[in-house]
Short mmCIF file of C-alpha atoms and ligand atoms in Angstrom, two decimals:
data_model
loop_
_atom_site.label_atom_id
_atom_site.label_comp_id
_atom_site.label_asym_id
_atom_site.label_seq_id
_atom_site.Cartn_x
_atom_site.Cartn_y
_atom_site.Cartn_z
CA MET A 1 -5.13 -105.77 16.19
CA SER A 2 -1.95 -107.46 15.21
CA GLY A 3 -0.58 -109.39 12.28
CA GLY A 4 -2.24 -109.94 8.95
CA PRO A 5 -5.21 -112.08 8.16
CA ARG A 6 -4.30 -115.71 8.54
CA PRO A 7 -5.30 -118.18 5.89
CA GLY A 8 -8.55 -119.85 6.86
CA PRO A 9 -8.72 -123.63 7.28
CA ARG A 10 -10.05 -123.97 3.73
CA ALA A 11 -7.15 -122.08 2.22
CA ALA A 12 -4.69 -124.01 4.34
CA ALA A 13 -6.21 -127.28 3.20
CA ALA A 14 -6.09 -126.18 -0.41
CA MET A 15 -2.43 -125.20 0.02
CA ALA A 16 -1.60 -128.74 1.12
CA LEU A 17 -2.97 -130.09 -2.15
CA VAL A 18 -0.79 -127.92 -4.35
CA PRO A 19 2.22 -129.70 -5.81
CA VAL A 20 5.45 -128.59 -4.19
CA LYS A 21 6.79 -127.16 -7.43
CA ARG A 22 3.76 -124.87 -7.89
CA ARG A 23 4.05 -123.62 -4.35
CA ARG A 24 7.67 -122.65 -4.84
CA THR A 25 6.89 -120.78 -8.01
CA ALA A 26 4.16 -118.86 -6.26
CA ALA A 27 6.40 -118.01 -3.34
CA ALA A 28 9.20 -116.96 -5.64
CA ALA A 29 6.92 -114.65 -7.60
CA GLY A 30 7.98 -111.75 -5.41
CA PRO A 31 8.35 -110.62 -1.84
CA VAL A 32 5.08 -110.90 0.03
CA LEU A 33 4.01 -107.40 0.99
CA PRO A 34 3.23 -106.84 4.63
CA GLU A 35 -0.54 -106.90 4.79
CA ALA A 36 -2.47 -104.10 6.40
CA ALA A 37 -3.79 -104.88 9.82
CA GLU A 38 -5.93 -101.80 10.20
CA PRO A 39 -9.65 -102.20 9.52
CA GLY A 40 -9.69 -99.11 7.30
CA ARG A 41 -12.13 -96.23 7.16
CA PHE A 42 -14.59 -97.97 4.87
CA PRO A 43 -16.32 -100.95 6.44
CA GLY A 44 -17.21 -103.67 3.99
CA VAL A 45 -14.43 -102.73 1.58
CA VAL A 46 -11.27 -104.84 1.58
CA LEU A 47 -8.95 -104.25 -1.35
CA CYS A 48 -6.52 -106.58 -2.98
CA LEU A 49 -4.19 -105.26 -5.66
CA VAL A 50 -3.55 -107.87 -8.32
CA GLU A 51 0.10 -107.75 -9.21
CA ARG A 52 -0.56 -109.41 -12.55
CA GLY A 53 -1.01 -106.39 -14.80
CA LEU A 54 0.11 -103.77 -12.30
CA GLY A 55 3.69 -104.77 -11.63
CA ALA A 56 5.30 -104.97 -8.19
CA ARG A 57 6.51 -101.37 -7.86
CA ARG A 58 3.31 -99.82 -9.06
CA ARG A 59 1.36 -102.14 -6.81
CA ALA A 60 3.40 -101.06 -3.78
CA LEU A 61 2.96 -97.40 -4.66
CA LEU A 62 -0.79 -97.73 -5.11
CA ALA A 63 -1.05 -99.75 -1.92
CA GLY A 64 0.64 -96.90 -0.04
CA ARG A 65 -1.76 -94.35 -1.49
CA ALA A 66 -4.79 -96.51 -0.77
CA ARG A 67 -3.73 -97.11 2.84
CA ALA A 68 -3.08 -93.41 3.33
CA ALA A 69 -6.61 -92.73 2.07
CA GLY A 70 -8.00 -95.12 4.69
CA PHE A 71 -8.59 -98.23 2.61
CA CYS A 72 -8.08 -101.67 4.12
CA LEU A 73 -5.78 -103.89 2.06
CA HIS A 74 -5.39 -107.64 2.23
CA GLY A 75 -3.19 -110.01 0.29
CA PRO A 76 -4.54 -112.43 -2.28
CA GLY A 77 -4.67 -115.16 0.39
CA SER A 78 -7.38 -113.39 2.36
CA ALA A 79 -10.97 -114.56 2.07
CA ALA A 80 -12.08 -111.12 3.30
CA VAL A 81 -11.19 -109.40 0.03
CA THR A 82 -14.21 -107.67 -1.53
CA HIS A 83 -12.56 -105.58 -4.27
CA ALA A 84 -9.73 -106.98 -6.40
CA VAL A 85 -8.11 -104.33 -8.58
CA ALA A 86 -6.10 -105.10 -11.69
CA GLU A 87 -4.99 -103.44 -14.87
CA GLN A 88 -4.87 -104.58 -18.47
CA CYS A 89 -6.06 -108.06 -17.68
CA SER A 90 -9.33 -109.91 -17.89
CA ALA A 91 -11.49 -111.04 -14.99
CA ASP A 92 -10.46 -114.64 -15.75
CA GLU A 93 -6.77 -113.77 -15.62
CA ALA A 94 -7.20 -111.83 -12.38
CA LEU A 95 -9.07 -114.76 -10.78
CA ALA A 96 -6.41 -117.18 -11.98
CA TRP A 97 -3.71 -115.00 -10.43
CA LEU A 98 -5.60 -114.76 -7.13
CA ALA A 99 -6.12 -118.51 -7.10
CA ARG A 100 -2.44 -119.18 -7.80
CA ARG A 101 -1.40 -116.86 -5.00
CA ARG A 102 -3.66 -118.60 -2.53
CA GLY A 103 -2.83 -122.03 -3.85
CA SER A 104 -6.31 -122.96 -4.97
CA THR A 105 -7.80 -123.42 -8.40
CA PRO A 106 -9.56 -120.61 -10.22
CA GLY A 107 -12.87 -122.42 -9.94
CA ASP A 108 -12.82 -122.03 -6.15
CA ARG A 109 -13.99 -118.51 -6.19
CA THR A 110 -15.83 -116.56 -8.81
CA GLU A 111 -16.96 -113.02 -8.93
CA THR A 112 -20.64 -113.87 -8.65
CA SER A 113 -20.41 -116.67 -6.11
CA THR A 114 -18.74 -114.61 -3.40
CA GLY A 115 -19.53 -111.00 -4.18
CA LEU A 116 -15.88 -110.41 -5.00
CA ALA A 117 -15.70 -107.51 -7.44
CA LEU A 118 -12.98 -107.70 -10.10
CA LEU A 119 -12.21 -104.13 -10.98
CA ASP A 120 -10.12 -102.11 -13.32
CA LEU A 121 -7.54 -99.74 -11.86
CA SER A 122 -9.72 -96.81 -12.97
CA TRP A 123 -12.11 -97.61 -10.10
CA LEU A 124 -9.31 -97.30 -7.54
CA LEU A 125 -7.84 -94.13 -9.07
CA GLU A 126 -11.25 -92.46 -9.18
CA SER A 127 -11.98 -93.61 -5.63
CA LEU A 128 -8.66 -92.19 -4.42
CA ASP A 129 -9.54 -88.91 -6.12
CA ALA A 130 -12.95 -88.93 -4.45
CA GLY A 131 -11.49 -89.92 -1.07
CA ARG A 132 -13.90 -92.85 -0.71
CA PRO A 133 -14.79 -96.10 -2.46
CA LEU A 134 -17.03 -95.20 -5.39
CA ASP A 135 -20.10 -97.16 -6.39
CA ILE A 136 -19.09 -99.72 -8.98
CA GLU A 137 -20.26 -98.94 -12.49
CA PRO A 138 -20.23 -101.44 -15.35
CA ARG A 139 -17.25 -99.66 -16.96
CA HIS A 140 -15.19 -100.34 -13.81
CA ARG A 141 -15.45 -104.12 -14.14
CA LEU A 142 -12.71 -106.16 -15.79
CA PRO A 143 -13.77 -107.71 -19.09
CA VAL A 144 -14.82 -111.32 -18.57
CA SER A 145 -12.25 -113.15 -20.64
CA GLY A 146 -9.45 -112.76 -23.11
CA VAL A 147 -6.70 -110.20 -22.96
CA THR A 148 -7.93 -106.62 -22.83
CA PRO A 149 -7.50 -105.41 -26.37
CA SER A 150 -4.73 -102.85 -26.36
CA LYS A 151 -6.75 -99.84 -27.34
CA GLU A 152 -5.27 -97.59 -29.94
CA PRO A 153 -5.74 -93.88 -29.46
CA ASP A 154 -8.41 -92.16 -31.47
CA PRO A 155 -6.95 -91.51 -34.88
CA ALA A 156 -8.23 -87.98 -34.48
CA VAL A 157 -5.58 -85.89 -32.81
CA LEU A 158 -6.74 -83.81 -29.85
CA PRO A 159 -7.27 -80.15 -30.76
CA ALA A 160 -4.42 -77.88 -29.70
CA TYR A 161 -6.26 -75.50 -27.36
CA GLY A 162 -7.75 -76.61 -24.05
CA CYS A 163 -10.92 -74.62 -24.84
CA GLN A 164 -11.48 -76.74 -27.96
CA ARG A 165 -11.65 -79.94 -25.94
CA ARG A 166 -14.13 -81.43 -23.50
CA THR A 167 -12.45 -82.10 -20.20
CA PRO A 168 -14.58 -83.90 -17.61
CA LEU A 169 -13.79 -83.81 -13.90
CA ALA A 170 -13.17 -87.56 -13.68
CA HIS A 171 -10.65 -88.62 -16.28
CA HIS A 172 -8.52 -91.68 -17.01
CA ASN A 173 -4.94 -90.59 -16.45
CA ALA A 174 -4.74 -89.44 -12.83
CA MET A 175 -1.34 -91.04 -12.14
CA LEU A 176 0.20 -89.18 -15.05
CA THR A 177 -1.52 -85.84 -14.49
CA GLU A 178 -0.65 -85.84 -10.79
CA ALA A 179 2.99 -86.41 -11.64
CA LEU A 180 3.03 -83.65 -14.26
CA GLU A 181 1.11 -81.24 -12.05
CA THR A 182 3.60 -81.75 -9.24
CA LEU A 183 6.34 -80.66 -11.64
CA ALA A 184 4.18 -77.74 -12.80
CA ARG A 185 3.75 -76.53 -9.22
CA ASP A 186 7.43 -77.01 -8.50
CA ALA A 187 8.41 -74.95 -11.55
CA ALA A 188 5.95 -72.21 -10.51
CA PHE A 189 7.49 -72.23 -7.02
CA SER A 190 10.83 -71.42 -8.68
CA GLY A 191 9.21 -68.60 -10.64
CA ASP A 192 9.59 -70.45 -13.96
CA GLU A 193 6.12 -69.84 -15.42
CA THR A 194 7.04 -71.05 -18.91
CA ARG A 195 8.21 -74.43 -17.67
CA SER A 196 5.25 -74.66 -15.33
CA LEU A 197 2.85 -73.99 -18.20
CA ALA A 198 4.47 -76.72 -20.33
CA PHE A 199 3.75 -79.31 -17.61
CA THR A 200 0.23 -77.93 -17.06
CA ARG A 201 -0.51 -78.13 -20.80
CA ALA A 202 0.61 -81.74 -21.04
CA ALA A 203 -1.44 -82.68 -17.96
CA SER A 204 -4.46 -80.87 -19.37
CA ALA A 205 -4.25 -82.75 -22.68
CA LEU A 206 -4.11 -86.07 -20.80
CA LYS A 207 -7.25 -85.11 -18.88
CA ALA A 208 -9.13 -84.79 -22.17
CA LEU A 209 -8.15 -88.26 -23.41
CA PRO A 210 -11.19 -90.57 -23.51
CA ARG A 211 -9.15 -93.45 -22.07
CA ARG A 212 -6.03 -94.31 -20.19
CA LEU A 213 -2.82 -93.69 -22.08
CA GLY A 214 -1.42 -97.15 -22.74
CA SER A 215 2.00 -96.50 -24.19
CA LEU A 216 4.30 -93.72 -25.22
CA ARG A 217 3.29 -94.26 -28.84
CA ASP A 218 -0.20 -92.98 -27.99
CA LEU A 219 1.37 -89.62 -27.17
CA ALA A 220 1.43 -88.85 -30.86
CA ALA A 221 -2.22 -87.92 -30.46
CA LEU A 222 -1.46 -85.32 -27.79
CA PRO A 223 -0.64 -81.74 -28.67
CA GLY A 224 2.16 -79.87 -26.93
CA VAL A 225 3.93 -82.65 -25.02
CA GLY A 226 7.65 -81.90 -24.93
CA LYS A 227 10.67 -84.10 -24.28
CA HIS A 228 10.75 -83.65 -20.52
CA CYS A 229 7.04 -84.49 -20.19
CA ARG A 230 7.53 -87.58 -22.37
CA ARG A 231 10.34 -88.79 -20.15
CA VAL A 232 8.18 -88.40 -17.05
CA ILE A 233 5.20 -90.08 -18.70
CA GLN A 234 7.36 -92.99 -19.86
CA GLU A 235 8.77 -93.46 -16.37
CA VAL A 236 5.31 -93.48 -14.78
CA LEU A 237 3.94 -95.84 -17.42
CA GLU A 238 6.79 -98.27 -16.99
CA ASP A 239 7.57 -98.07 -13.29
CA GLY A 240 4.43 -96.64 -11.76
CA SER A 241 6.23 -93.52 -10.57
CA SER A 242 8.87 -91.04 -11.63
CA ALA A 243 12.05 -90.65 -9.62
CA GLU A 244 12.14 -86.95 -10.41
CA VAL A 245 8.57 -86.41 -9.22
CA GLU A 246 9.10 -88.45 -6.06
CA ALA A 247 12.24 -86.45 -5.27
CA VAL A 248 10.30 -83.19 -5.70
CA ARG A 249 7.48 -84.43 -3.47
CA ARG A 250 9.96 -85.36 -0.75
CA SER A 251 11.97 -82.16 -0.96
CA GLU A 252 11.81 -79.76 1.93
CA ARG A 253 11.48 -76.81 -0.40
CA TYR A 254 8.45 -78.22 -2.24
CA ARG A 255 6.70 -79.25 0.96
CA THR A 256 7.30 -75.88 2.57
CA MET A 257 6.17 -73.98 -0.52
CA GLN A 258 3.00 -76.10 -0.67
CA LEU A 259 2.31 -75.29 2.97
CA PHE A 260 3.02 -71.57 2.69
CA THR A 261 1.24 -70.91 -0.62
CA GLY A 262 -1.77 -72.72 0.81
CA ILE A 263 -2.23 -69.89 3.32
CA PHE A 264 -4.83 -67.25 2.42
CA GLY A 265 -2.96 -64.12 1.33
CA VAL A 266 0.38 -65.79 0.62
CA GLY A 267 1.63 -65.90 -2.98
CA THR A 268 4.63 -67.65 -4.49
CA ARG A 269 7.04 -64.77 -4.01
CA THR A 270 6.23 -64.25 -0.35
CA ALA A 271 6.43 -67.99 0.31
CA ALA A 272 9.78 -68.21 -1.49
CA SER A 273 11.26 -65.32 0.52
CA TRP A 274 10.10 -66.91 3.77
CA TYR A 275 11.67 -70.18 2.71
CA GLN A 276 14.87 -68.32 1.87
CA GLU A 277 14.88 -66.86 5.37
CA GLY A 278 14.78 -70.35 6.83
CA LEU A 279 11.12 -70.42 7.86
CA ARG A 280 9.57 -73.89 7.54
CA THR A 281 6.43 -74.26 9.63
CA LEU A 282 3.28 -72.39 10.60
CA ALA A 283 4.78 -72.06 14.07
CA ASP A 284 7.78 -70.30 12.49
CA LEU A 285 5.40 -67.86 10.79
CA ARG A 286 3.40 -67.23 13.93
CA ALA A 287 6.63 -66.30 15.68
CA THR A 288 7.37 -63.67 13.02
CA GLY A 289 3.91 -62.08 13.56
CA PRO A 290 4.52 -58.36 12.92
CA ARG A 291 5.58 -58.80 9.31
CA LEU A 292 2.35 -60.51 8.33
CA SER A 293 -0.37 -58.57 6.52
CA ARG A 294 -3.86 -58.45 8.01
CA GLN A 295 -4.97 -60.97 5.38
CA GLN A 296 -2.11 -63.36 6.16
CA GLN A 297 -2.81 -63.09 9.88
CA ALA A 298 -6.40 -64.13 9.23
CA GLY A 299 -5.16 -66.90 6.92
CA LEU A 300 -2.94 -68.22 9.67
CA GLN A 301 -5.54 -67.80 12.40
CA TYR A 302 -8.13 -69.89 10.53
CA TRP A 303 -5.61 -72.10 8.72
CA GLU A 304 -7.00 -75.43 9.85
CA ASP A 305 -10.57 -74.66 8.75
CA LEU A 306 -9.43 -73.09 5.49
CA ALA A 307 -7.28 -76.12 4.69
CA THR A 308 -10.37 -78.32 5.10
CA PRO A 309 -12.22 -78.62 1.76
CA VAL A 310 -15.56 -76.87 1.45
CA THR A 311 -18.36 -79.23 0.46
CA LEU A 312 -20.97 -78.46 -2.20
CA ALA A 313 -23.66 -78.44 0.52
CA GLU A 314 -21.69 -75.83 2.49
CA ALA A 315 -21.18 -73.75 -0.65
CA GLU A 316 -24.92 -73.90 -1.41
CA ALA A 317 -25.73 -72.89 2.16
CA ILE A 318 -23.48 -69.84 1.86
CA ARG A 319 -24.92 -68.93 -1.52
CA GLU A 320 -28.44 -69.05 -0.11
CA LEU A 321 -27.50 -67.00 2.91
CA VAL A 322 -25.81 -64.36 0.74
CA GLN A 323 -28.71 -64.32 -1.73
CA ALA A 324 -31.32 -63.84 1.00
CA GLU A 325 -29.33 -60.92 2.39
CA ALA A 326 -28.64 -59.43 -1.07
CA GLN A 327 -32.34 -59.60 -2.02
CA ARG A 328 -33.31 -57.87 1.21
CA ILE A 329 -31.15 -54.99 0.02
CA LEU A 330 -32.00 -55.20 -3.70
CA PRO A 331 -35.01 -57.47 -4.37
CA ASP A 332 -33.95 -58.63 -7.85
CA ALA A 333 -30.28 -59.14 -7.07
CA THR A 334 -28.84 -62.44 -8.35
CA VAL A 335 -26.20 -64.58 -6.65
CA THR A 336 -24.58 -67.34 -8.74
CA LEU A 337 -22.25 -70.06 -7.50
CA VAL A 338 -19.25 -70.08 -9.83
CA GLY A 339 -15.69 -71.50 -9.65
CA GLY A 340 -15.06 -75.23 -9.33
CA PHE A 341 -18.52 -76.00 -7.94
CA ARG A 342 -20.10 -74.83 -11.20
CA ARG A 343 -17.79 -77.26 -13.01
CA GLY A 344 -19.25 -80.10 -10.94
CA LYS A 345 -16.57 -80.38 -8.26
CA PRO A 346 -17.96 -81.90 -5.06
CA MET A 347 -15.34 -80.04 -2.98
CA GLY A 348 -13.52 -76.75 -3.26
CA HIS A 349 -11.03 -74.51 -1.51
CA ASP A 350 -13.38 -71.55 -1.41
CA VAL A 351 -16.85 -70.35 -2.41
CA ASP A 352 -16.92 -68.07 -5.46
CA LEU A 353 -20.11 -66.02 -5.78
CA LEU A 354 -21.00 -63.76 -8.68
CA LEU A 355 -23.44 -60.98 -7.84
CA SER A 356 -25.47 -58.95 -10.32
CA HIS A 357 -28.77 -57.19 -10.97
CA PRO A 358 -30.99 -57.28 -14.10
CA GLU A 359 -30.84 -53.48 -14.36
CA GLU A 360 -27.46 -52.09 -15.43
CA GLY A 361 -25.96 -49.90 -12.72
CA ARG A 362 -28.19 -51.02 -9.86
CA GLU A 363 -25.58 -53.61 -8.83
CA GLN A 364 -23.34 -50.76 -7.64
CA ALA A 365 -25.53 -50.28 -4.58
CA LEU A 366 -25.20 -53.90 -3.48
CA LEU A 367 -21.83 -54.92 -2.04
CA GLY A 368 -21.36 -52.13 0.52
CA PRO A 369 -24.64 -52.68 2.38
CA LEU A 370 -24.38 -56.47 1.93
CA VAL A 371 -20.96 -56.75 3.56
CA ALA A 372 -21.98 -54.32 6.32
CA SER A 373 -25.06 -56.38 7.08
CA LEU A 374 -23.24 -59.72 7.08
CA GLU A 375 -20.58 -58.23 9.30
CA GLN A 376 -23.18 -56.84 11.71
CA GLN A 377 -24.66 -60.34 12.06
CA GLY A 378 -21.23 -61.67 12.99
CA LEU A 379 -21.04 -63.78 9.84
CA LEU A 380 -17.72 -62.43 8.60
CA LEU A 381 -14.46 -63.23 10.36
CA TYR A 382 -12.45 -61.21 7.84
CA GLN A 383 -13.28 -59.02 4.86
CA GLN A 384 -11.40 -56.85 2.44
CA ARG A 385 -13.20 -54.87 -0.25
CA GLN A 386 -11.89 -53.61 -3.55
CA PRO A 387 -13.66 -51.00 -5.69
CA ASN A 388 -14.45 -51.43 -9.37
CA THR A 389 -11.61 -49.99 -11.46
CA PHE A 390 -12.77 -51.10 -14.91
CA GLY A 391 -12.24 -48.34 -17.46
CA GLN A 392 -10.38 -46.19 -14.91
CA GLU A 393 -6.93 -47.70 -14.65
CA PRO A 394 -5.27 -49.62 -17.45
CA SER A 395 -5.41 -53.25 -16.34
CA SER A 396 -1.91 -54.26 -15.33
CA SER A 397 -2.38 -58.00 -15.01
CA SER A 398 -4.81 -60.67 -16.05
CA MET A 399 -6.70 -59.94 -12.81
CA ASP A 400 -10.14 -58.52 -13.47
CA GLN A 401 -11.30 -55.16 -12.13
CA PHE A 402 -14.72 -55.91 -10.71
CA GLU A 403 -15.84 -54.59 -7.35
CA ARG A 404 -15.21 -57.47 -4.99
CA CYS A 405 -14.80 -58.64 -1.45
CA PHE A 406 -12.38 -61.31 -0.24
CA ALA A 407 -13.87 -62.68 2.95
CA ILE A 408 -13.70 -65.41 5.53
CA ALA A 409 -17.25 -66.36 6.52
CA ARG A 410 -18.37 -67.95 9.74
CA LEU A 411 -20.58 -70.80 8.60
CA ALA A 412 -22.85 -72.44 11.19
CA LEU A 413 -22.79 -76.25 11.06
CA PRO A 414 -26.29 -77.26 12.14
CA GLY A 415 -25.74 -80.99 11.66
CA ALA A 416 -22.63 -81.15 13.84
CA GLY A 417 -24.38 -82.05 17.09
CA ASP A 418 -23.09 -79.03 18.98
CA PRO A 419 -25.63 -76.25 18.21
CA GLY A 420 -22.86 -73.63 18.35
CA ALA A 421 -20.61 -75.45 15.87
CA TRP A 422 -19.20 -73.42 12.97
CA ARG A 423 -16.36 -73.40 10.50
CA ALA A 424 -14.39 -70.67 8.76
CA THR A 425 -14.80 -70.63 4.97
CA ARG A 426 -13.15 -68.53 2.28
CA VAL A 427 -15.70 -66.63 0.22
CA ASP A 428 -15.12 -64.38 -2.79
CA LEU A 429 -17.93 -61.98 -3.68
CA VAL A 430 -17.63 -60.46 -7.16
CA VAL A 431 -20.03 -57.87 -8.58
CA ALA A 432 -20.64 -57.65 -12.34
CA PRO A 433 -22.99 -55.29 -14.18
CA ARG A 434 -25.57 -57.05 -16.37
CA SER A 435 -23.79 -56.09 -19.62
CA GLN A 436 -20.64 -57.95 -18.47
CA PHE A 437 -22.39 -60.78 -16.63
CA ALA A 438 -21.90 -63.52 -19.26
CA PHE A 439 -18.19 -62.70 -19.51
CA ALA A 440 -17.81 -62.68 -15.74
CA LEU A 441 -19.69 -65.97 -15.50
CA LEU A 442 -17.40 -67.53 -18.11
CA GLY A 443 -14.28 -66.03 -16.54
CA TRP A 444 -15.11 -67.09 -12.98
CA THR A 445 -16.19 -70.63 -13.81
CA GLY A 446 -12.64 -71.65 -14.76
CA SER A 447 -10.74 -73.81 -14.66
CA ARG A 448 -7.80 -71.44 -14.58
CA HIS A 449 -6.18 -73.35 -17.42
CA PHE A 450 -9.40 -73.39 -19.45
CA GLU A 451 -9.58 -69.58 -19.09
CA ARG A 452 -5.95 -69.18 -20.07
CA GLU A 453 -6.55 -71.28 -23.16
CA LEU A 454 -9.73 -69.35 -24.10
CA ARG A 455 -7.81 -66.07 -23.95
CA ARG A 456 -4.86 -67.47 -25.87
CA PHE A 457 -7.21 -68.83 -28.54
CA ALA A 458 -9.11 -65.53 -28.79
CA GLY A 459 -5.86 -63.57 -29.21
CA ARG A 460 -3.90 -65.87 -31.51
CA GLN A 461 -6.65 -67.35 -33.61
CA ARG A 462 -9.16 -64.51 -33.73
CA GLY A 463 -7.23 -61.33 -32.93
CA LEU A 464 -9.66 -60.57 -30.10
CA ALA A 465 -8.98 -59.73 -26.45
CA LEU A 466 -11.11 -61.76 -24.04
CA SER A 467 -11.42 -60.93 -20.35
CA SER A 468 -14.00 -61.38 -17.61
CA HIS A 469 -15.32 -57.95 -18.63
CA GLY A 470 -15.85 -58.48 -22.34
CA LEU A 471 -14.56 -59.45 -25.77
CA TYR A 472 -12.70 -56.58 -27.41
CA ASP A 473 -12.15 -56.26 -31.15
CA PRO A 474 -9.13 -53.98 -31.63
CA GLN A 475 -9.76 -53.56 -35.38
CA ARG A 476 -13.26 -52.25 -34.90
CA GLU A 477 -12.26 -50.65 -31.58
CA MET A 478 -15.33 -51.99 -29.84
CA PHE A 479 -16.53 -54.58 -27.33
CA LEU A 480 -18.61 -57.36 -28.91
CA PRO A 481 -21.76 -57.76 -26.82
CA ALA A 482 -23.01 -61.11 -25.51
CA THR A 483 -25.64 -62.02 -22.93
CA THR A 484 -24.93 -65.74 -22.57
CA GLU A 485 -21.85 -67.97 -22.47
CA GLU A 486 -23.12 -69.74 -25.62
CA GLU A 487 -22.98 -66.42 -27.49
CA ILE A 488 -19.39 -65.85 -26.40
CA PHE A 489 -18.32 -69.25 -27.72
CA GLN A 490 -20.16 -68.39 -30.94
CA LEU A 491 -18.38 -65.04 -31.26
CA LEU A 492 -15.09 -66.91 -30.89
CA GLY A 493 -16.10 -69.52 -33.45
CA LEU A 494 -15.79 -72.29 -30.88
CA ASP A 495 -18.10 -75.21 -30.15
CA TYR A 496 -19.88 -74.62 -26.85
CA VAL A 497 -18.23 -76.36 -23.91
CA ALA A 498 -20.50 -76.94 -20.89
CA PRO A 499 -19.18 -75.89 -17.44
CA THR A 500 -18.71 -79.53 -16.37
CA GLU A 501 -16.45 -80.08 -19.38
CA ARG A 502 -14.18 -77.14 -18.61
CA ASN A 503 -11.97 -79.00 -16.13
CA ALA A 504 -8.92 -78.47 -18.34
P1 LIG B 601 -10.52 -70.54 -7.79
O1 LIG B 601 -9.12 -70.16 -7.52
O2 LIG B 601 -11.48 -70.41 -6.70
O3 LIG B 601 -10.48 -72.01 -8.40
O4 LIG B 601 -10.99 -69.65 -9.00
P2 LIG B 601 -11.61 -73.11 -8.46
O5 LIG B 601 -11.58 -73.61 -9.85
O6 LIG B 601 -12.91 -72.61 -7.94
O7 LIG B 601 -11.05 -74.27 -7.56
P3 LIG B 601 -11.04 -74.37 -5.96
O8 LIG B 601 -11.69 -73.18 -5.37
O9 LIG B 601 -9.60 -74.48 -5.60
O10 LIG B 601 -11.78 -75.63 -5.64
C1 LIG B 601 -12.20 -69.84 -9.70
C2 LIG B 601 -12.10 -69.23 -11.05
O11 LIG B 601 -12.25 -67.84 -10.98
C3 LIG B 601 -11.35 -67.17 -11.78
C4 LIG B 601 -10.38 -68.18 -12.33
O12 LIG B 601 -10.57 -68.30 -13.71
C5 LIG B 601 -10.74 -69.48 -11.67
O13 LIG B 601 -10.84 -70.50 -12.60
N1 LIG B 601 -10.68 -66.11 -10.97
C6 LIG B 601 -10.27 -66.36 -9.72
C7 LIG B 601 -10.50 -64.88 -11.53
O14 LIG B 601 -10.89 -64.64 -12.67
N2 LIG B 601 -9.90 -63.90 -10.80
C8 LIG B 601 -9.46 -64.13 -9.54
O15 LIG B 601 -8.91 -63.20 -8.91
C9 LIG B 601 -9.65 -65.39 -8.98
MN1 LIG B 602 -13.08 -71.61 -6.02
#
């Protein structure tokens, strides 16, 4: 295919009827973006980004992201457009803009007459997050007429701790949170945890906002957003991107650190020392072979599969397989899918499974035989077990001390056509005794930031020490028992937050 869509005869005819002056104004409105020629990955979906409301720079940035995600984009002149995306404008205004750009009158084309959907930017942002065009919900549609009322933030200020807020998976401020989270990662790559946390906190607060942040004034409602974050937010709100963030994303150091820390078994420090030594690619690492740990070698060997997101269906399949095997060994053993999947994520980087048994102590006889059996069946490509050290060694870090196994599983892919098809998948098996199960369930459901906030709240506000093992009261020198997550929230004096609202 070559060139962009040409105006059809009808559009060309309409163009001829437009007074010369109008035509000039339309042409002078801005440089015409080169239109995508590729058909895109999603048949039946042709996007047009309405500059009215988005601004030229933001429009170009979004267009780049949409194309990279496989969307087909056409200009306003194309009759093939199915989804027109705008921001802060009404359906009428968007139609009027489209009509002006194609030199026709707004009455030529309406949403209902042609199946053209007039959508708010939230639809595109959520679709980009999902990696596919989402079904259109009523809330995605532009309001019919009149200027979108500039919504004021809730007068109620967001509570200070992430664990006091409800944070759904799909939120309204993806552009801003992605920018802030890039800076958070970059700061963590430099070992500056405090700075990293400041960016993470600001991003997390934005995720809990019930609507898109409209202006910097709305920030008053957000707790813990410092000067630097404000500057970045302002830049993104005004220009659609932040120069600082874009520079980070382009930098060799950031890209290399992203690549290296994405390898199973490679932490920030290791990645940073490799970068320091001049290593840049996986090929560079493979050439340095002998210095890699067994875990890192496996991480590198299966890198491509492990970098491919695990789907919920794959995670469920692994959970069922592990449960069947566990129950063969211990009939009442339980296997619970935790981590991001329990928070409602459709994709994940690994499969986190929490193992237990209704009878305290019986769980100790589970992991050894389970791993041996899975290994014997050729289902494990890598495994590394750690014993339970709870109550034996003083815990040095925030890491918990459950018996566990880090593994790479060989998951058969029955639907892939080739009957022998399989993929490597990261699996964490964690074993908790019944008395600690609720705490382990809460601790392993995440998100990481939600957990951090729960622990900070417990310590600062309640003088209690929360971990995945229990809730310790130092005054009474005892662990406070709980058998459900609801009870733990109650002990902390917090409103219950459901797993799907813990995406802080
Ligand atoms: P993950 O790192 O697997 O994150 O840890 P995730 O939320 O499932 O997201 P994906 O996998 O990238 O899609 C899951 C949760 O388990 C806890 C953390 O609180 C985290 O939120 N966890 C993880 C621990 O408590 N200890 C660990 O060693 C690892
Ligand atoms: Mn996970």
